[in-house]
Amino acid sequence: MCGIAGYIGPKPADQVLIVALERLKYRGYDSAGMAVVNGELHLRRAAGKLKMLADQIDASPVDGHCGIAHTRWATHGPPTEANCHPHLANGGRFTGAVAVVHNGIIENHDHLRRELIEQGCIFQSETDTEVIPQLLATIYLGDSTAAGDPVATVRAALARLEGSFAIAAIFPDHPDRIIAARQGSPLIVGRSRIKDGRREMLLASDIPALLPHAHEMAILDDGVIVDIRSSGAVFGTFSGVPVDAPFKTIEVTADAVSKGRFDTFMEKEIAEQPEVLARLIESRLRGEALVEPDLGLDLAAVNHIVFLACGTSWHAALNGKRYLETLARVHVEVDISSEYRYRNPVASGGTLVVAISQSGETADTLAGVRLAKAKFIPVIGLVNVVTSTIAREAAGVMPLFAGPEIGVASTKAYTAQLTALYLFAAQAAKAKGLLSPEAERKLVTAVRKLPGQVESTLKNSESAVIEVADLFAAASDTVFLGRGGEHPTALEGALKLKEIAYVHASGYPAGEFKHGPIAQVTAKLPVICLCPRDQLREKMLSNIQEVKARAGRIIGVGQADDRELRDLADLVLPVARPDDELLQPILSILPLQRYAYHVAVRRKCDVDQPRNLAKSVTVE
Ligand code: F6R
């Protein structure tokens, strides 16, 4: 959480940095700020959405060509202007000696703060971050051998910091340098082509913030410091050993990170699902056959899988378990990363950990990956961002090919995760000799129809979704019920509604509802019942009867021609029927994504930036 950006080049730094922050605001958006060097440090900071900072810069631009910027998701101290980054060194001769932006947590900040106050530093915020510029200033202006040298100063300060972080610092004495370091939070250096003998150099927490200026990037590893100047970047370890960080061409385009013809990223990303799934599916097929993913392991030998994930990715994992058990007969456990990492999981031969993460940066999932690796359990990552830490630390990667997901609510990554897990299960089944050539052909045909079915479901369900949203947008509670593969859909539908429309919502396995939660049912409670034509439909119809008998308002999700469902439900959100019912949850979630969106709009919520959240959860 929190986004960092930096720029050195011929363009006005404030203009480049405000666009970079726009691209990073999914990482946190409760306040933002920037510092630009021009003789001295010029600071602009504003609490609230990024627009507050943009307005401030419009009214009072900062003239300068080297700067750092930050968009915040508060951890230590509320989102006030005083707590905004960048933070400056303060107190007597230290004042204004350095500015710092930081992503992560400094665990020993209390101890450092007391020590720095004794040395004359004056603190102005409640953040853990502020100890960093103060510490840097005391070293830079001190009498050690690091004094006066920005890289040596940062290196000496890093030796005192505990926790996980990415930081960037600028010193007014060195007006064309940014010194940055990474220990646990992502950081990428970007560079443009050489033009008129000069380059633009950029720094960011994520690739979109480097666009459109940079055409190449180098990813910092943990424990690396970079000295960025207009002439290039020099990388070294915290202890001073030079590091070769190769620059690679950036594949993401600026178009992929803009809203295009849509008002929100969430709408754009929901609409992109047919093309995302088509791209993913074709990457895993050759002709009529499945291609085994290149994961550097023998899938036939895997007899136990542990899925690690959080939030929406955890919901995808719940269906992944069904896929692997049904198709490949593999024993699967699904673990919430923040729980797994604090247990002492048993490792046995034949176990494989699969970390599922859109961002590939989720702190708890990453910690789970590291714990598994420490126990010599092979780990693979199912990730969307292939440059992410999880992708780089896992032994093998299954990419989602979903393109940048910027809306805080995960939509296209979820359906891509389900599709990727289905294909993975089929590939494991094939490797184990459990998929006949005929079954493989049928499966490939079924999965290839999916993008078209996603498209038709989005189109055909929209008017009913709007009708239901008009009826129930004001409801303070909503229940989602599903069985089998639709239980995760119920959980995911409820999560979408909670996070972007702030409606209290719960998802239950429908058979469990009568064991307590059914007491909530009143004539005012919308109960969204996932009841497509699958093997549990009859059971689900009985569960719907139980709710209806208690006067609950039933919204069915199922096939348009299902007369029984139509008779029971107040309204039906129609979904297409796939050839293989295991694929049904990929279609059933679509009207629920749109429902959450429409309810959020009617409740005047900020769809892409819901309160209290950030997209990439890099703190535990
Ligand atoms: C909900 C949502 C979150 C994420 C969770 C894990 O819409 O986006 O629940 O799914 O924070 O994130 P990743 O998948 O990036 O590890």
XYZ file of C-alpha atoms and ligand atoms in Angstrom:
636
model
C 0.000 0.000 0.000
C 1.087 3.570 -0.668
C 2.597 4.510 -4.008
C 5.981 6.098 -4.637
C 7.093 7.969 -7.750
C 10.178 9.909 -8.773
C 11.293 11.841 -11.843
C 14.487 13.410 -13.206
C 14.342 14.921 -16.689
C 13.651 17.912 -18.871
C 9.871 18.039 -18.234
C 8.341 19.881 -15.280
C 8.626 17.281 -12.495
C 5.318 18.272 -10.871
C 3.369 17.543 -14.082
C 4.996 14.145 -14.606
C 4.595 13.186 -10.948
C 0.911 14.075 -10.700
C 0.159 11.703 -13.606
C 2.320 9.021 -11.974
C 0.351 9.400 -8.732
C -2.906 9.107 -10.686
C -1.668 5.706 -11.889
C -0.635 4.680 -8.381
C -3.659 5.839 -6.449
C -5.077 2.303 -6.442
C -2.347 1.643 -3.837
C -3.767 4.230 -1.444
C -5.621 7.470 -1.864
C -6.255 9.133 1.473
C -3.665 11.890 0.963
C -0.832 12.731 -1.416
C 2.186 14.950 -1.803
C 5.375 15.722 -3.681
C 8.728 17.447 -3.174
C 10.671 19.017 -6.036
C 14.252 20.319 -5.875
C 14.913 23.784 -7.175
C 17.673 25.368 -5.134
C 15.811 24.149 -2.089
C 13.029 21.624 -1.467
C 9.556 22.729 -2.524
C 6.780 20.785 -0.868
C 3.127 20.359 -1.868
C 0.902 18.115 0.225
C -2.843 17.651 0.601
C -5.130 15.448 2.669
C -7.975 13.772 0.763
C -8.207 12.527 -2.796
C -5.428 13.217 -5.309
C -7.519 15.983 -6.870
C -6.798 18.121 -3.793
C -3.072 17.920 -4.546
C -3.622 18.423 -8.289
C -5.653 21.595 -7.566
C -2.921 22.857 -5.258
C -0.287 22.309 -7.956
C -2.459 23.973 -10.611
C -2.786 27.002 -8.341
C 0.868 26.976 -7.354
C 3.090 24.935 -9.736
C 6.558 23.887 -8.546
C 9.339 24.785 -10.912
C 11.927 21.996 -11.036
C 13.079 18.899 -12.877
C 13.785 16.432 -10.081
C 11.224 15.313 -7.544
C 9.598 12.547 -5.547
C 5.909 11.954 -4.848
C 3.645 9.737 -2.780
C 0.035 8.636 -2.491
C -0.823 7.338 0.968
C -2.843 4.602 2.655
C -2.532 5.581 6.300
C -0.939 3.205 8.781
C 0.669 5.430 11.457
C -1.388 8.575 12.017
C -4.611 9.687 10.309
C -4.632 11.089 6.750
C -3.943 14.723 7.685
C -1.710 17.109 5.765
C 0.951 16.876 8.488
C 1.091 13.108 8.034
C 1.311 13.290 4.218
C 4.550 12.337 2.524
C 7.109 13.573 1.563
C 8.507 14.192 5.026
C 11.404 16.581 5.530
C 14.239 16.697 8.021
C 13.503 19.323 10.649
C 15.225 21.052 13.535
C 18.019 23.650 13.407
C 20.626 22.884 10.757
C 18.822 19.705 9.744
C 15.815 21.610 8.424
C 15.231 20.972 4.727
C 18.374 18.854 4.272
C 16.456 15.956 2.748
C 12.947 14.840 1.741
C 11.716 11.242 1.859
C 8.767 9.182 0.623
C 8.181 5.734 2.061
C 6.004 2.687 1.476
C 5.912 0.097 4.275
C 6.404 0.176 8.030
C 9.446 1.125 10.137
C 9.056 -1.121 13.156
C 11.682 0.527 15.387
C 10.442 4.082 14.739
C 9.661 4.768 18.419
C 13.173 4.050 19.563
C 14.712 6.059 16.673
C 12.376 8.986 17.287
C 13.500 9.332 20.913
C 17.157 9.159 19.898
C 16.718 11.734 17.096
C 14.847 14.171 19.339
C 17.868 14.108 21.655
C 20.035 15.103 18.681
C 17.860 18.169 18.013
C 15.383 16.860 15.413
C 11.895 18.309 15.651
C 9.087 15.965 14.630
C 5.989 17.296 12.950
C 3.931 14.201 12.192
C 2.654 11.034 13.829
C 4.118 8.810 11.111
C 6.773 6.144 11.420
C 8.221 7.520 8.156
C 9.420 10.809 9.602
C 12.309 9.119 11.390
C 13.864 8.401 7.976
C 14.549 11.977 6.785
C 15.585 12.950 10.311
C 18.014 10.045 10.512
C 19.348 10.822 7.021
C 19.928 14.482 7.930
C 21.821 13.627 11.108
C 24.122 11.313 9.135
C 24.463 13.604 6.107
C 25.370 16.588 8.281
C 27.226 14.527 10.888
C 30.876 13.719 11.209
C 31.017 10.106 10.021
C 32.620 9.114 6.714
C 29.126 9.044 5.180
C 28.655 12.789 5.731
C 27.974 14.797 2.572
C 27.545 11.668 0.442
C 23.866 10.880 -0.253
C 24.360 7.186 -1.140
C 26.625 6.510 1.832
C 24.126 8.385 4.022
C 21.187 6.258 2.857
C 23.274 3.115 3.273
C 24.206 4.074 6.845
C 20.570 4.899 7.667
C 19.318 1.604 6.239
C 21.505 -0.246 8.694
C 19.396 1.309 11.460
C 15.922 0.692 10.013
C 13.853 -2.373 10.915
C 10.763 -3.389 8.990
C 9.744 -3.582 5.376
C 9.974 -0.587 3.116
C 10.649 1.099 -0.162
C 12.051 4.616 0.194
C 13.171 7.442 -2.045
C 15.130 10.507 -0.914
C 16.202 13.772 -2.497
C 18.846 16.154 -1.206
C 18.758 19.825 -2.336
C 22.587 19.788 -2.441
C 22.319 17.169 -5.230
C 19.569 18.569 -7.438
C 19.596 15.846 -10.085
C 19.723 12.706 -7.942
C 17.184 10.415 -6.319
C 18.470 7.755 -3.950
C 16.058 4.866 -3.459
C 16.129 1.548 -1.633
C 13.967 -1.508 -1.349
C 13.459 -3.952 1.501
C 10.128 -5.733 1.145
C 8.036 -3.236 -0.858
C 8.202 -2.988 -4.658
C 10.252 -0.402 -6.542
C 11.026 -0.097 -10.242
C 13.382 2.240 -12.111
C 12.318 3.395 -15.588
C 14.271 5.154 -18.310
C 13.293 6.778 -21.588
C 15.095 6.554 -24.913
C 18.013 8.959 -25.277
C 16.849 12.184 -26.917
C 19.179 15.131 -27.602
C 21.820 13.252 -25.625
C 19.598 13.065 -22.509
C 17.356 10.542 -20.830
C 14.394 10.854 -18.508
C 14.775 8.694 -15.397
C 11.793 7.552 -13.370
C 11.067 5.617 -10.231
C 7.778 4.024 -9.161
C 6.092 1.351 -7.087
C 4.473 -0.082 -10.204
C 4.930 -0.038 -13.977
C 1.869 2.066 -14.997
C 3.367 5.063 -13.191
C 6.405 4.981 -15.503
C 4.221 5.503 -18.592
C 4.321 7.040 -21.109
C 7.800 8.463 -20.448
C 9.859 5.322 -19.807
C 10.282 2.582 -22.376
C 12.544 0.343 -20.289
C 12.519 -0.702 -16.655
C 14.668 -2.461 -14.071
C 13.160 -4.044 -10.971
C 14.944 -3.536 -7.662
C 15.491 -6.639 -5.556
C 15.243 -6.555 -1.789
C 18.414 -5.215 -0.220
C 19.306 -2.977 -3.186
C 19.994 0.779 -3.276
C 19.856 2.736 -6.504
C 21.479 6.098 -7.231
C 19.408 7.643 -10.029
C 20.788 10.577 -12.012
C 19.873 12.069 -15.369
C 22.808 10.113 -16.818
C 21.494 6.716 -15.618
C 21.117 4.495 -12.574
C 23.745 2.751 -10.456
C 22.629 -0.199 -8.340
C 24.333 -1.696 -5.281
C 23.562 -3.773 -2.219
C 22.958 -2.203 1.183
C 26.543 -3.169 2.008
C 27.939 -1.481 -1.106
C 28.516 -4.359 -3.528
C 27.653 -3.297 -7.133
C 24.567 -5.011 -8.584
C 23.711 -5.526 -12.235
C 19.971 -4.788 -12.603
C 19.113 -5.364 -16.272
C 16.738 -2.942 -18.032
C 13.958 -4.606 -20.058
C 11.433 -3.189 -22.505
C 8.121 -2.210 -20.902
C 5.309 -4.201 -22.542
C 2.346 -2.381 -20.918
C 0.916 0.492 -22.966
C -0.472 3.771 -21.654
C -3.874 2.811 -23.179
C -4.068 -0.270 -20.979
C -3.918 1.925 -17.895
C -6.505 4.498 -18.966
C -10.301 4.329 -18.602
C -10.881 4.650 -22.340
C -14.597 5.216 -23.081
C -15.655 4.195 -19.556
C -16.337 6.392 -16.535
C -14.665 3.998 -14.128
C -11.945 1.362 -14.255
C -14.333 -1.146 -12.704
C -16.758 -0.865 -15.639
C -13.904 -1.107 -18.117
C -12.437 -4.145 -16.415
C -15.815 -5.933 -16.210
C -16.325 -5.297 -19.931
C -12.834 -6.570 -20.774
C -13.544 -10.064 -19.446
C -14.350 -11.765 -22.780
C -11.049 -10.689 -24.340
C -9.075 -11.393 -21.155
C -10.397 -14.960 -20.981
C -9.880 -15.548 -24.698
C -6.226 -14.455 -24.362
C -5.650 -16.615 -21.302
C -7.343 -19.686 -22.776
C -5.400 -19.543 -26.039
C -2.135 -19.221 -24.089
C -2.840 -22.645 -22.558
C -4.027 -24.493 -25.665
C -2.429 -25.669 -28.841
C -4.984 -26.695 -31.444
C -7.396 -29.046 -29.695
C -4.945 -29.933 -26.914
C -3.974 -28.563 -23.512
C -0.386 -27.437 -23.124
C 1.282 -28.357 -19.874
C 2.417 -25.128 -18.142
C 6.154 -24.718 -17.901
C 6.376 -24.748 -14.110
C 9.578 -26.688 -13.661
C 7.785 -29.513 -11.833
C 6.228 -32.876 -12.584
C 2.475 -32.393 -12.181
C 1.959 -36.161 -12.183
C 3.909 -36.398 -8.914
C 1.848 -33.751 -7.093
C -0.587 -35.377 -4.665
C -1.349 -32.517 -2.278
C -1.884 -28.847 -3.106
C -2.171 -25.926 -0.712
C -3.684 -22.752 -2.145
C -2.622 -19.528 -0.422
C -4.633 -16.402 -1.133
C -6.518 -13.432 0.327
C -9.885 -11.817 -0.452
C -11.194 -12.359 -3.954
C -8.213 -14.561 -4.797
C -9.195 -16.796 -1.870
C -12.683 -17.132 -3.351
C -11.084 -18.232 -6.629
C -9.024 -20.774 -4.697
C -12.205 -22.320 -3.234
C -13.308 -23.191 -6.752
C -9.758 -24.228 -7.643
C -10.128 -26.944 -4.987
C -13.281 -28.241 -6.712
C -11.555 -28.232 -10.074
C -8.503 -30.154 -8.885
C -10.472 -32.636 -6.820
C -12.979 -33.287 -9.603
C -10.649 -33.425 -12.598
C -7.281 -34.511 -11.190
C -8.327 -36.254 -7.923
C -5.707 -34.299 -5.980
C -6.161 -33.536 -2.287
C -6.386 -29.734 -1.918
C -6.382 -27.382 1.055
C -7.338 -23.732 0.736
C -5.690 -21.433 3.218
C -6.095 -17.735 3.909
C -2.531 -16.449 3.709
C -2.680 -14.438 6.940
C -3.649 -17.654 8.803
C -1.210 -19.995 7.062
C 1.781 -17.798 7.774
C 1.288 -17.970 11.552
C 0.790 -21.737 11.754
C 3.393 -24.428 11.502
C 2.100 -26.192 8.392
C 3.112 -29.792 7.833
C 5.315 -30.343 4.804
C 5.340 -33.736 3.136
C 6.722 -35.050 -0.148
C 4.386 -34.402 -3.077
C 3.009 -31.154 -1.604
C 2.838 -28.091 -3.826
C 1.944 -24.584 -2.643
C 0.122 -22.417 -5.178
C 0.053 -18.728 -4.259
C -2.874 -16.958 -5.948
C -2.566 -13.187 -6.162
C -3.638 -10.621 -8.722
C -0.987 -8.106 -7.655
C 1.674 -10.603 -6.645
C 2.568 -8.180 -3.826
C 0.081 -9.052 -1.068
C 2.205 -9.109 2.087
C 0.480 -12.060 3.766
C 0.596 -14.235 0.644
C 4.228 -13.338 0.091
C 5.006 -14.276 3.707
C 3.218 -17.606 3.136
C 5.339 -18.198 0.029
C 8.502 -17.559 2.011
C 7.381 -19.835 4.845
C 6.644 -22.669 2.397
C 10.001 -22.176 0.685
C 11.757 -22.287 4.052
C 10.160 -25.724 4.528
C 11.417 -26.798 1.090
C 7.874 -27.012 -0.294
C 7.845 -26.113 -4.010
C 5.857 -22.932 -4.667
C 4.256 -21.706 -7.858
C 2.428 -18.423 -8.355
C -0.849 -17.777 -10.142
C -0.421 -14.045 -10.632
C -1.504 -11.263 -12.910
C 1.507 -8.980 -12.440
C 4.381 -11.087 -13.723
C 7.028 -8.613 -12.577
C 5.754 -8.859 -8.988
C 7.633 -10.183 -5.982
C 5.571 -13.374 -5.725
C 6.166 -14.088 -9.420
C 9.871 -13.612 -8.932
C 10.137 -15.648 -5.734
C 8.001 -18.589 -6.908
C 9.703 -21.467 -8.731
C 7.157 -21.265 -11.556
C 4.489 -18.820 -12.692
C 1.068 -19.223 -14.287
C 0.264 -15.749 -15.646
C -3.339 -14.521 -15.892
C -2.788 -12.204 -18.887
C -5.588 -9.974 -17.557
C -3.703 -6.701 -18.163
C -3.481 -4.021 -15.460
C -6.382 -4.206 -12.998
C -6.745 -0.745 -11.507
C -10.261 -0.616 -10.005
C -9.915 -1.596 -6.357
C -12.618 -4.254 -6.688
C -11.136 -7.248 -8.448
C -13.308 -8.374 -11.382
C -11.445 -9.494 -14.494
C -8.645 -10.992 -12.396
C -11.217 -13.155 -10.560
C -12.724 -14.723 -13.691
C -9.206 -15.122 -15.105
C -8.116 -16.871 -11.890
C -11.059 -19.285 -12.127
C -10.341 -20.022 -15.783
C -6.613 -20.479 -15.120
C -7.358 -22.825 -12.215
C -9.731 -24.886 -14.353
C -7.053 -25.233 -17.039
C -4.423 -26.041 -14.417
C -6.659 -28.805 -13.005
C -7.214 -30.170 -16.507
C -3.478 -30.097 -17.160
C -2.828 -31.924 -13.876
C -5.488 -34.501 -14.836
C -3.800 -35.001 -18.192
C -0.366 -35.373 -16.580
C -1.819 -38.027 -14.247
C -3.428 -39.932 -17.126
C -6.950 -39.086 -15.927
C -8.083 -37.222 -19.042
C -8.874 -39.291 -22.114
C -8.244 -37.696 -25.537
C -12.016 -37.525 -26.031
C -12.528 -35.821 -22.626
C -9.709 -33.402 -23.447
C -11.349 -32.438 -26.755
C -14.681 -31.853 -25.004
C -13.033 -29.785 -22.288
C -11.166 -27.649 -24.822
C -14.393 -27.057 -26.761
C -16.213 -26.087 -23.556
C -13.551 -23.662 -22.402
C -13.232 -22.055 -25.835
C -16.942 -21.165 -25.729
C -16.470 -19.333 -22.445
C -15.503 -15.835 -23.740
C -18.635 -15.737 -25.922
C -20.767 -16.883 -22.986
C -19.240 -14.156 -20.789
C -20.104 -11.593 -23.418
C -23.706 -12.770 -23.825
C -24.253 -13.018 -20.054
C -23.044 -9.456 -19.488
C -25.332 -8.244 -22.282
C -28.412 -10.308 -21.458
C -28.410 -9.782 -17.704
C -27.885 -6.009 -17.693
C -31.516 -4.817 -17.755
C -32.517 -7.228 -14.950
C -29.455 -6.172 -12.929
C -30.511 -2.522 -13.235
C -34.059 -3.401 -12.180
C -32.808 -5.222 -9.074
C -30.377 -2.394 -8.238
C -33.233 0.141 -8.521
C -35.313 -1.961 -6.136
C -32.681 -2.762 -3.536
C -29.982 -0.066 -3.653
C -31.302 1.362 -0.382
C -31.373 -2.007 1.436
C -28.952 -1.986 4.361
C -28.349 -5.753 4.285
C -28.127 -8.323 1.504
C -27.621 -12.070 1.672
C -26.070 -14.230 -1.047
C -26.691 -17.990 -1.092
C -25.041 -20.653 -3.222
C -24.026 -24.301 -3.080
C -21.078 -26.212 -4.463
C -19.234 -24.073 -6.997
C -21.665 -21.230 -6.355
C -20.774 -20.935 -2.662
C -17.586 -19.004 -3.576
C -19.734 -16.955 -5.992
C -21.986 -16.035 -3.060
C -18.948 -14.993 -0.994
C -17.531 -12.991 -3.890
C -20.877 -11.311 -4.696
C -21.153 -10.254 -1.044
C -17.558 -8.977 -0.965
C -18.098 -6.830 -4.076
C -21.216 -5.245 -2.560
C -19.536 -4.611 0.804
C -16.388 -3.082 -0.576
C -17.727 -0.718 -3.203
C -21.309 0.029 -2.043
C -20.748 -0.235 1.752
C -23.782 -2.510 2.097
C -23.625 -5.070 4.862
C -23.650 -8.344 2.957
C -22.958 -11.997 3.732
C -22.478 -15.028 1.552
C -23.451 -18.469 2.859
C -23.453 -22.041 1.619
C -27.234 -22.314 1.161
C -27.495 -25.615 3.039
C -25.979 -23.934 6.091
C -28.408 -21.002 6.130
C -30.983 -22.782 8.276
C -28.396 -23.322 11.030
C -28.786 -19.775 12.322
C -28.501 -17.052 9.659
C -32.040 -17.689 8.343
C -33.233 -15.783 11.425
C -32.260 -12.576 9.567
C -34.908 -13.083 6.875
C -37.670 -10.467 6.741
C -39.833 -9.154 3.912
C -37.219 -6.409 3.444
C -34.147 -8.618 3.053
C -32.924 -9.162 -0.515
C -31.611 -12.740 -0.773
C -29.620 -13.364 -3.952
C -29.831 -17.075 -4.712
C -27.345 -18.659 -7.116
C -29.295 -21.432 -8.744
C -27.947 -22.337 -12.174
C -28.590 -25.731 -13.737
C -25.926 -27.754 -11.962
C -25.959 -30.947 -9.937
C -27.108 -29.125 -6.785
C -29.955 -27.181 -8.415
C -32.718 -29.280 -6.819
C -31.180 -28.813 -3.368
C -30.817 -25.102 -4.023
C -34.471 -24.812 -5.064
C -35.442 -26.343 -1.700
C -33.242 -23.817 0.120
C -34.920 -21.013 -1.825
C -38.334 -22.385 -0.760
C -37.195 -22.118 2.869
C -36.368 -18.426 2.448
C -39.541 -17.728 0.497
C -41.639 -19.379 3.214
C -40.261 -16.706 5.567
C -41.172 -13.869 3.183
C -37.599 -13.079 2.014
C -37.215 -11.241 -1.299
C -35.677 -13.712 -3.749
C -33.396 -12.659 -6.595
C -32.420 -15.732 -8.570
C -29.277 -16.127 -10.637
C -29.771 -18.894 -13.154
C -30.811 -19.839 -16.648
C -33.452 -17.628 -18.281
C -35.593 -20.635 -19.257
C -35.706 -22.134 -15.747
C -39.441 -22.011 -15.025
C -39.158 -23.273 -11.447
C -36.625 -20.613 -10.546
C -38.733 -17.936 -12.223
C -41.803 -19.030 -10.245
C -39.949 -18.828 -6.949
C -37.946 -15.646 -7.501
C -39.140 -12.027 -7.540
C -36.636 -11.472 -10.342
C -34.047 -13.577 -12.177
C -30.616 -12.426 -13.361
C -30.064 -14.646 -16.409
C -26.718 -16.338 -17.032
C -25.530 -18.536 -19.904
C -25.034 -22.260 -19.338
C -21.540 -23.592 -20.095
C -20.906 -27.063 -21.529
C -19.089 -28.065 -18.330
C -20.886 -27.036 -15.139
C -17.521 -26.520 -13.397
C -17.254 -23.366 -15.510
C -20.628 -21.990 -14.373
C -19.238 -19.819 -11.500
C -17.253 -17.829 -14.090
C -20.590 -16.782 -15.602
C -22.665 -16.538 -12.397
C -20.430 -13.868 -10.861
C -20.870 -11.483 -13.827
C -24.319 -10.057 -12.944
C -23.183 -9.750 -9.320
C -20.186 -7.617 -10.343
C -22.558 -5.383 -12.304
C -25.060 -5.379 -9.409
C -22.432 -4.135 -6.947
C -21.428 -1.467 -9.455
C -24.997 -0.220 -9.994
C -25.798 -0.199 -6.270
C -22.556 1.723 -5.572
C -23.442 4.325 -8.210
C -26.955 4.731 -6.776
C -25.483 5.143 -3.294
C -23.059 7.765 -4.675
C -19.971 5.765 -3.712
C -16.603 6.148 -5.401
C -16.549 2.893 -7.362
C -12.834 2.778 -8.151
C -11.625 4.100 -4.826
C -13.841 2.830 -2.030
C -13.164 4.243 1.417
C -10.528 2.713 3.695
C -9.134 0.420 0.995
C -6.160 0.123 -1.294
C -5.682 -2.326 -4.112
C -2.339 -3.756 -3.248
C -2.187 -4.790 0.400
C 1.518 -4.687 1.119
C 1.171 -4.434 4.895
C 0.133 -7.359 7.063
C -11.489 -7.484 -3.534
C -10.047 -7.482 -3.695
C -9.213 -8.000 -2.583
C -8.003 -8.765 -3.145
C -7.053 -9.167 -2.004
C -5.905 -9.998 -2.521
O -12.135 -7.007 -4.672
O -9.535 -7.049 -4.693
O -9.941 -8.789 -1.691
O -8.468 -9.885 -3.825
O -6.565 -8.017 -1.387
O -5.176 -9.301 -3.475
P -4.188 -10.056 -4.467
O -5.020 -10.937 -5.330
O -3.529 -8.964 -5.227
O -3.244 -10.851 -3.613
